[in-house]
């Protein structure tokens, strides 16, 4: 059994889990059948080198297979419910308020799986550079992480409270 702070566990609501499972079932069943039919129909049109429909269908098939793998991996590591949360400690399922060093502006977001998008506030993944840096930190602590542009940024944790929804 994975422990609650295991990096590979993705916490999902029942609604998100059901939605992703339904998408996986569609893609790996009717979705695969539909794309195979498209490829076969395009193949029958003749010369594959100049057959845009064939190449588009093959590309669509590749993207779909990638999504199927992504969904399988996500659902295999998913736990339905809520991650254990401690007020004042940053973790998945927490609404976090931070301030960037040298800036007065405060930023508030939900630390959760990207699959929980639909929340009325910004969602940052615990696997993102910022999310990974602040995960487990307590209010008042600082964390430094590397931004996508390669520069370092430091943030101070101002608040971490359980997310309660809309």
Short mmCIF file of C-alpha atoms in Angstrom, two decimals, residues 34-102:
data_model
loop_
_atom_site.label_atom_id
_atom_site.label_comp_id
_atom_site.label_asym_id
_atom_site.label_seq_id
_atom_site.Cartn_x
_atom_site.Cartn_y
_atom_site.Cartn_z
CA UNK A 34 -13.07 4.10 -34.95
CA UNK A 35 -9.46 5.07 -35.65
CA UNK A 36 -8.70 1.64 -37.17
CA UNK A 37 -11.68 2.13 -39.52
CA UNK A 38 -10.44 5.61 -40.50
CA UNK A 39 -6.95 4.25 -41.24
CA UNK A 40 -8.37 1.36 -43.28
CA UNK A 41 -10.67 3.66 -45.26
CA UNK A 42 -7.78 6.05 -45.99
CA UNK A 43 -5.50 3.14 -46.94
CA UNK A 44 -8.05 2.04 -49.57
CA UNK A 45 -7.77 5.46 -51.24
CA UNK A 46 -4.45 4.37 -52.71
CA UNK A 47 -0.98 5.97 -52.66
CA UNK A 48 -0.07 6.44 -48.97
CA UNK A 49 2.73 8.94 -49.66
CA UNK A 50 0.26 11.62 -50.75
CA UNK A 51 -2.66 10.50 -48.60
CA UNK A 52 -3.27 13.26 -46.03
CA UNK A 53 -6.22 11.42 -44.49
CA UNK A 54 -4.10 8.34 -43.81
CA UNK A 55 -1.28 10.33 -42.17
CA UNK A 56 -3.73 12.38 -40.10
CA UNK A 57 -5.46 9.20 -38.89
CA UNK A 58 -2.11 7.57 -37.99
CA UNK A 59 -1.09 10.70 -36.06
CA UNK A 60 -4.45 10.73 -34.25
CA UNK A 61 -3.92 7.04 -33.42
CA UNK A 62 -0.49 7.81 -31.93
CA UNK A 63 -1.90 10.61 -29.76
CA UNK A 64 -4.76 8.38 -28.62
CA UNK A 65 -2.38 5.54 -27.67
CA UNK A 66 -0.29 8.06 -25.71
CA UNK A 67 -3.37 9.24 -23.82
CA UNK A 68 -4.40 5.63 -23.11
CA UNK A 69 -0.96 4.96 -21.57
CA UNK A 70 -1.13 8.21 -19.58
CA UNK A 71 -4.62 7.38 -18.25
CA UNK A 72 -3.64 3.79 -17.36
CA UNK A 73 -0.59 5.01 -15.42
CA UNK A 74 -2.58 7.74 -13.68
CA UNK A 75 -5.45 5.42 -12.70
CA UNK A 76 -3.04 2.67 -11.57
CA UNK A 77 -1.47 5.16 -9.12
CA UNK A 78 -4.70 6.95 -8.17
CA UNK A 79 -6.32 6.88 -4.78
CA UNK A 80 -9.89 8.08 -4.53
CA UNK A 81 -10.55 10.35 -1.62
CA UNK A 82 -8.60 13.13 -0.08
CA UNK A 83 -4.94 13.21 0.75
CA UNK A 84 -4.36 13.45 4.49
CA UNK A 85 -4.15 17.16 5.26
CA UNK A 86 -2.74 19.11 8.15
CA UNK A 87 -3.64 22.77 8.44
CA UNK A 88 -0.52 24.90 8.10
CA UNK A 89 1.38 22.23 6.13
CA UNK A 90 1.48 22.38 2.33
CA UNK A 91 0.27 19.23 0.57
CA UNK A 92 -2.14 17.98 -2.10
CA UNK A 93 -5.68 19.18 -1.52
CA UNK A 94 -4.55 22.35 0.23
CA UNK A 95 -5.30 25.92 -0.75
CA UNK A 96 -1.90 27.58 -0.52
CA UNK A 97 -1.03 31.28 -0.37
CA UNK A 98 2.57 32.25 -1.13
CA UNK A 99 4.58 35.41 -1.68
CA UNK A 100 7.54 35.55 -4.02
CA UNK A 101 10.75 36.97 -2.49
CA UNK A 102 11.10 40.69 -3.25
#
